[in-house]
CSV table of C-alpha atoms in Angstrom, one decimal:
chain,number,residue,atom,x,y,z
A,555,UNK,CA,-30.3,0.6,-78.2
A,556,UNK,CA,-34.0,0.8,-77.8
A,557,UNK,CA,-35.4,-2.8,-77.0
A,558,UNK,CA,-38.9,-3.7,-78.6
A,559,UNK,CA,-42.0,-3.2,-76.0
A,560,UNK,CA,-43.2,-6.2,-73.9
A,561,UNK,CA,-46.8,-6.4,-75.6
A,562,UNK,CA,-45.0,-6.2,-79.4
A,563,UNK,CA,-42.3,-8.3,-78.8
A,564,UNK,CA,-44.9,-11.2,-77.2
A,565,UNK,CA,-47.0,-10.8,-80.3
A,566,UNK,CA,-44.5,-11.5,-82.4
A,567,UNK,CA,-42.7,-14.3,-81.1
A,568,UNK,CA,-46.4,-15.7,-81.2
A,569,UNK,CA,-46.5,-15.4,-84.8
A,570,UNK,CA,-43.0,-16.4,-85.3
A,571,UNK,CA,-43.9,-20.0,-83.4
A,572,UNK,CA,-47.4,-20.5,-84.4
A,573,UNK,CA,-45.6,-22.8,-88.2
A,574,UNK,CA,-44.1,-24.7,-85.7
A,575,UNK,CA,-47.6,-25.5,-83.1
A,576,UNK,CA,-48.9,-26.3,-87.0
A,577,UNK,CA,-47.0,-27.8,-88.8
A,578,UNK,CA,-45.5,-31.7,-88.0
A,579,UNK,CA,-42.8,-32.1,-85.6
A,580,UNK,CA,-41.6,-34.1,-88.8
A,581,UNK,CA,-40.8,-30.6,-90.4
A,582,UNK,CA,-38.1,-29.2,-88.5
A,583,UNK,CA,-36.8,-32.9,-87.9
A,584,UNK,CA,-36.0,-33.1,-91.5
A,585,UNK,CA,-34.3,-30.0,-91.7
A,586,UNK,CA,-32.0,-30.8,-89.3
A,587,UNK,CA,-31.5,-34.1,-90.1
A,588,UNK,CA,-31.0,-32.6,-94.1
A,589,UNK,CA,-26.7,-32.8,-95.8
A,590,UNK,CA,-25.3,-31.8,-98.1
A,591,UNK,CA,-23.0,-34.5,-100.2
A,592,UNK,CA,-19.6,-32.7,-101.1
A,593,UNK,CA,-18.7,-33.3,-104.5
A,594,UNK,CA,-14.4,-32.7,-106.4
A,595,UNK,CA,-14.3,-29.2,-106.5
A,596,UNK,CA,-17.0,-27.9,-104.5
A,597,UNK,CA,-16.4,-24.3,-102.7
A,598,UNK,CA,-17.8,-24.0,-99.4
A,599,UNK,CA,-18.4,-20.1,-98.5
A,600,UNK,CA,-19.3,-19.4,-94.6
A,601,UNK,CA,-21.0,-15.9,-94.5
A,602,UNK,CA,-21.7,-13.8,-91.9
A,603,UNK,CA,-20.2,-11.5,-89.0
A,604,UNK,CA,-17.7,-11.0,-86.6
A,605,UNK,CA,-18.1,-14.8,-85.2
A,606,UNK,CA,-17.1,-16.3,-88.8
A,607,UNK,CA,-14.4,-13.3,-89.1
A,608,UNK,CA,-12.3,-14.4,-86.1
A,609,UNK,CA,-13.1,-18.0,-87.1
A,610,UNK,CA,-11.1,-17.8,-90.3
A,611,UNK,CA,-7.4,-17.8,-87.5
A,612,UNK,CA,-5.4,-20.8,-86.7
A,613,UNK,CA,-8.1,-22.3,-84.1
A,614,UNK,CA,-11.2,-20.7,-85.7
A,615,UNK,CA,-14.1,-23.3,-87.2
A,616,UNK,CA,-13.3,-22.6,-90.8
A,617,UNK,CA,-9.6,-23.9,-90.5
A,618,UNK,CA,-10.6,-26.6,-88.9
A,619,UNK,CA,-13.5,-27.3,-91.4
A,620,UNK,CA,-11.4,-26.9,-93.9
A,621,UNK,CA,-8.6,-29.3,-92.3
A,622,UNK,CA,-11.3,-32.1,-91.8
A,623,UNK,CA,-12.6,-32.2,-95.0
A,624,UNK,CA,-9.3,-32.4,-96.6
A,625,UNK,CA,-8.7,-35.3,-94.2
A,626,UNK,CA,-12.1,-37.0,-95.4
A,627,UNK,CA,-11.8,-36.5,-98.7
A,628,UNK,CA,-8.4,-36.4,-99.7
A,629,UNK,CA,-9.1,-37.0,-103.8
A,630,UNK,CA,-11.2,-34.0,-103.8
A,631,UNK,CA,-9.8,-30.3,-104.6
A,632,UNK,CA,-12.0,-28.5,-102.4
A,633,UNK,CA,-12.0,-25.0,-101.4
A,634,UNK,CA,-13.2,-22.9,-98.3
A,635,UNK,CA,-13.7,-20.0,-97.8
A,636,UNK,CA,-15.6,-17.3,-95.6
A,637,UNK,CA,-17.2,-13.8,-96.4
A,638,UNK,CA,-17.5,-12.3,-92.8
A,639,UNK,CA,-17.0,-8.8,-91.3
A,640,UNK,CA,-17.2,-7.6,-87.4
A,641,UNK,CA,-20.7,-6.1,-86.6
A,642,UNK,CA,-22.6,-7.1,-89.6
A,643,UNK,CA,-26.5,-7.6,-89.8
A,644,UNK,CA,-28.4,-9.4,-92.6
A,645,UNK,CA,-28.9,-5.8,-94.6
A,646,UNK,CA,-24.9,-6.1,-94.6
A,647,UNK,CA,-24.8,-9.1,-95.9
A,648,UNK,CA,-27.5,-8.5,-98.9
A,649,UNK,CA,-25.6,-5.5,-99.4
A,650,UNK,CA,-22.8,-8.2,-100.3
A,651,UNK,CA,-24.2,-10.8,-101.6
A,652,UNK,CA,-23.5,-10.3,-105.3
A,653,UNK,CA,-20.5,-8.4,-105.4
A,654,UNK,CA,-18.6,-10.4,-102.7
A,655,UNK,CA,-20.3,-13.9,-102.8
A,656,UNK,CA,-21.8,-14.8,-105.8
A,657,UNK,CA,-19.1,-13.2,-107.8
A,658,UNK,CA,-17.0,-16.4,-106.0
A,659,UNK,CA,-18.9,-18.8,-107.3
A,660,UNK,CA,-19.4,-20.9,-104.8
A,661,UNK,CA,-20.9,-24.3,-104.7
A,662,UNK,CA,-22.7,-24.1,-101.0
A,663,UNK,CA,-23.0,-21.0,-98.7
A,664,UNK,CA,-23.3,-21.6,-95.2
A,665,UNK,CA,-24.8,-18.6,-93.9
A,666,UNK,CA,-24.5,-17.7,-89.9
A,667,UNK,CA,-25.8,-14.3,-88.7
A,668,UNK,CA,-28.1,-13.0,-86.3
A,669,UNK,CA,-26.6,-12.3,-83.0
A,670,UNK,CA,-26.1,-8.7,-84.0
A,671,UNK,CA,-29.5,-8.1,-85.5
A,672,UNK,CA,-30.9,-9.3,-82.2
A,673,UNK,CA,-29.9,-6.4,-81.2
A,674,UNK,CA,-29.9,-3.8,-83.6
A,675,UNK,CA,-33.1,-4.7,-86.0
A,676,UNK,CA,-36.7,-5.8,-85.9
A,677,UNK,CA,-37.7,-9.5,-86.6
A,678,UNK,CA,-39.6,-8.4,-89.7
A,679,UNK,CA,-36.7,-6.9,-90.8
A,680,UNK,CA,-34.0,-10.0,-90.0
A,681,UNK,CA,-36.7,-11.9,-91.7
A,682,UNK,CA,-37.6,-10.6,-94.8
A,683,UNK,CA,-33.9,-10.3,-95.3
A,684,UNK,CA,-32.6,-13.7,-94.4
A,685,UNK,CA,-35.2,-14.9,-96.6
A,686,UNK,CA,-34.4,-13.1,-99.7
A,687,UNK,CA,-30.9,-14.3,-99.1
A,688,UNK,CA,-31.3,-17.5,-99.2
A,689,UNK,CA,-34.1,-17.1,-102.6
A,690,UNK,CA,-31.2,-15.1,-104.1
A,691,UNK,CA,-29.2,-17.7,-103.3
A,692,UNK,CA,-30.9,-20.7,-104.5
A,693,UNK,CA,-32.2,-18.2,-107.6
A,694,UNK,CA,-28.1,-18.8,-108.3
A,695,UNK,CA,-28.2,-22.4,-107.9
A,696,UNK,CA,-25.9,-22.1,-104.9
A,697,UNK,CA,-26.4,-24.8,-102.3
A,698,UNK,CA,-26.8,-23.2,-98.8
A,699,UNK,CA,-27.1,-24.5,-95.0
A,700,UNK,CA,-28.8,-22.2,-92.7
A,701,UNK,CA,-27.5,-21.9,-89.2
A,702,UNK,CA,-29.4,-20.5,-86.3
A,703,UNK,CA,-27.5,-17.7,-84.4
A,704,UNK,CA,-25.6,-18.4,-81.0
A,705,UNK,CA,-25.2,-16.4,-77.9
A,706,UNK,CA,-24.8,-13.2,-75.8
A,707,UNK,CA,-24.2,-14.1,-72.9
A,708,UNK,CA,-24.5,-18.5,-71.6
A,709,UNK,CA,-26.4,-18.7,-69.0
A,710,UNK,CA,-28.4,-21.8,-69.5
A,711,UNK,CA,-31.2,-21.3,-67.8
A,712,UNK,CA,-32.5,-18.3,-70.2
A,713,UNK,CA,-31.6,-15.5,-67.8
A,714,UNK,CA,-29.0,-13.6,-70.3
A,715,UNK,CA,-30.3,-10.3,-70.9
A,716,UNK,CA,-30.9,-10.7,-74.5
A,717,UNK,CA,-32.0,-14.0,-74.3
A,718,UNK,CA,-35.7,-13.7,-75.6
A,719,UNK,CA,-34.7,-11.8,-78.7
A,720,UNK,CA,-32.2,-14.5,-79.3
A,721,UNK,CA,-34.8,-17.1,-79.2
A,722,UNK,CA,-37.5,-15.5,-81.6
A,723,UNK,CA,-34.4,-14.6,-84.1
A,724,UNK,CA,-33.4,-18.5,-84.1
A,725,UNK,CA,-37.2,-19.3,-84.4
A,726,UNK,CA,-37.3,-17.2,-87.7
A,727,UNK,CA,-34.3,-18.7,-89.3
A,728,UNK,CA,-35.4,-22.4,-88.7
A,729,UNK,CA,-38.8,-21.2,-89.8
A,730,UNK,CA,-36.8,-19.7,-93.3
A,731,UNK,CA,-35.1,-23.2,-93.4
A,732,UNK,CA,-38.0,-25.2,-93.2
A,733,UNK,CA,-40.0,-23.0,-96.1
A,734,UNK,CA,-37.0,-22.8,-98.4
A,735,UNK,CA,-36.1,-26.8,-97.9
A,736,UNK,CA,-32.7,-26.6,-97.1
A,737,UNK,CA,-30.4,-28.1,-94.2
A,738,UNK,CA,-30.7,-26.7,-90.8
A,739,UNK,CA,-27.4,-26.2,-88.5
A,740,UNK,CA,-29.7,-25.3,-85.4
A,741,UNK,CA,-26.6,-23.6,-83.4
A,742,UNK,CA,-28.4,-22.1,-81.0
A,743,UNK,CA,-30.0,-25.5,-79.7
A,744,UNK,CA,-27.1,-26.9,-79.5
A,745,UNK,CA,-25.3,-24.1,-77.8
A,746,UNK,CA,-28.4,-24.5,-74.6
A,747,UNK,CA,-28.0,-27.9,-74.9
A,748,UNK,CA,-24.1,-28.0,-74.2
A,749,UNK,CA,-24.7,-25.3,-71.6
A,750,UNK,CA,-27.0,-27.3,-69.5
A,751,UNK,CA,-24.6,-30.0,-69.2
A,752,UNK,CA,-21.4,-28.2,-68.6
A,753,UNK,CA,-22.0,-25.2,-66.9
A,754,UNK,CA,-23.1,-26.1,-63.3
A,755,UNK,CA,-22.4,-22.4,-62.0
A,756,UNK,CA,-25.1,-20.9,-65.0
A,757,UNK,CA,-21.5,-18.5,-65.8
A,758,UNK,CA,-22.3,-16.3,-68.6
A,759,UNK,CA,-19.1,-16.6,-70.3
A,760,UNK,CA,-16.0,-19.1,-70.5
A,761,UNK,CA,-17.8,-22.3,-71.8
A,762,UNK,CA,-17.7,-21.9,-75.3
A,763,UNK,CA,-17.1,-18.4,-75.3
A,764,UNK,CA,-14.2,-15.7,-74.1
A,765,UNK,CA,-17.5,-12.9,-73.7
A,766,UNK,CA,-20.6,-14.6,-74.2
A,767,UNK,CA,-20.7,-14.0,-78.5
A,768,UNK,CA,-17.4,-14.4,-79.5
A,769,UNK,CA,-16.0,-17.8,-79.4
A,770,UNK,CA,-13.4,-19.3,-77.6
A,771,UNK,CA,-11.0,-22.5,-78.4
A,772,UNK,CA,-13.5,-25.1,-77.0
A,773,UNK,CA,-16.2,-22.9,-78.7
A,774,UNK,CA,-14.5,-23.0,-82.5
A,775,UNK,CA,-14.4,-26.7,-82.0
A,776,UNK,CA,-17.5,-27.2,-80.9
A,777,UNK,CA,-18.7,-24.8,-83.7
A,778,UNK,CA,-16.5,-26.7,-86.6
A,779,UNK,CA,-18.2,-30.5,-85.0
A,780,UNK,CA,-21.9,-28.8,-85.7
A,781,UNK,CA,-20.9,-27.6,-89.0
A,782,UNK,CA,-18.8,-30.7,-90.0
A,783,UNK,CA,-22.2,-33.1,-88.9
A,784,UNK,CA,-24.1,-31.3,-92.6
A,785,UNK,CA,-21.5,-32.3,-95.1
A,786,UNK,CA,-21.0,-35.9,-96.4
């Protein structure tokens, strides 16, 4: 695909950080540190692509989700659930949104999306629609948790090729969860973080992924632990 140019790419990720120079560290703090308390018959809906898709299998992070929180709250009828399809951008997932999700009538939506429109769509684009996702969302009275996208490639020391699109992309969305007020799942922090500490040879796949996007065993774990830390 064709990448963005060097000078509009810069200028962008400038505006994309310049809330977070400005506004107080105490911001994005608080949206991390936000929860969500599960309630008896809540329905948690992940959304998104490919990464949730696969996830749904014996091993992915929405079984195991779902395991664990029948484990912690075993008087609760709760239901999971995940919307997800390979390749999928945000304008997919509008595209979906009533039909598919709100039709479901779901308590909370976790949305997670983004490594494919690194790639394939502008940041105006990712953002404008991420944001009327989660309006739409909220205009439903749908709880939702925002999660930052993950990988391609996990190199740690920011060398994979698509790193710097990756990094404005998760900027946006933890910008969107900061304006909207909701409970940040910061993925793609966490992912570096791990990397940094277990991947002494900078490999760009194999840690918590079998290609650098999609995840692996260790990677659906790891991915169900981040997603487990937002629910009560």
């Amino acid at each position: 695909m064709k990448r963005h140019s060097h000078a509009w790419f810069v200028a962008l990720l400038a505006l994309a950080c310049a809330p977070t120079v400005s506004a107080a560290t105490s911001s994005f703090d608080e949206a991390r540190s936000k929860t969500v308390e599960l309630k008896n018959q809540d329905h948690v809906l992940f959304f998104g692509d490919s990464l949730t898709y696969q996830a749904q299998g014996a091993t992915g992070y929405v079984t195991l989700v779902r395991a664990e929180l029948a484990r912690r709250h075993p008087n609760f009828s709760l239901k999971v659930s995940a919307i997800a399809t390979n390749g999928h951008t945000v304008r997919h997932l509008l595209s979906r949104l009533d039909g598919d999700v709100i039709s479901s009538k779901p308590t909370l939506v976790v949305i997670q999306i983004g490594c494919n429109d690194a790639r394939r769509i502008s940041p105006v684009a990712f953002k404008a629609g991420l944001e009327e996702i989660v309006e739409r969302l909220q205009k439903a009275k749908i709880q939702v948790v925002l999660s930052t996208l993950t990988s391609v490639g996990e190199k740690y020391d920011g060398t994979n090729e698509w790193d710097p699109e990756l990094e404005l992309f998760a900027e946006i969305a933890r910008q969107i969860a900061i304006s909207k007020e909701v409970p940040l799942n910061d993925l793609r922090k966490a992912f570096v973080e791990y990397w940094k500490k277990n991947n002494p040879k900078n490999l760009d796949e194999g840690l918590l992924t079998h290609d650098g996007n999609h995840f692996n065993e260790q990677g659906n774990r790891f991915v169900a632990e981040q997603m487990l830390l937002k629910f009560k």
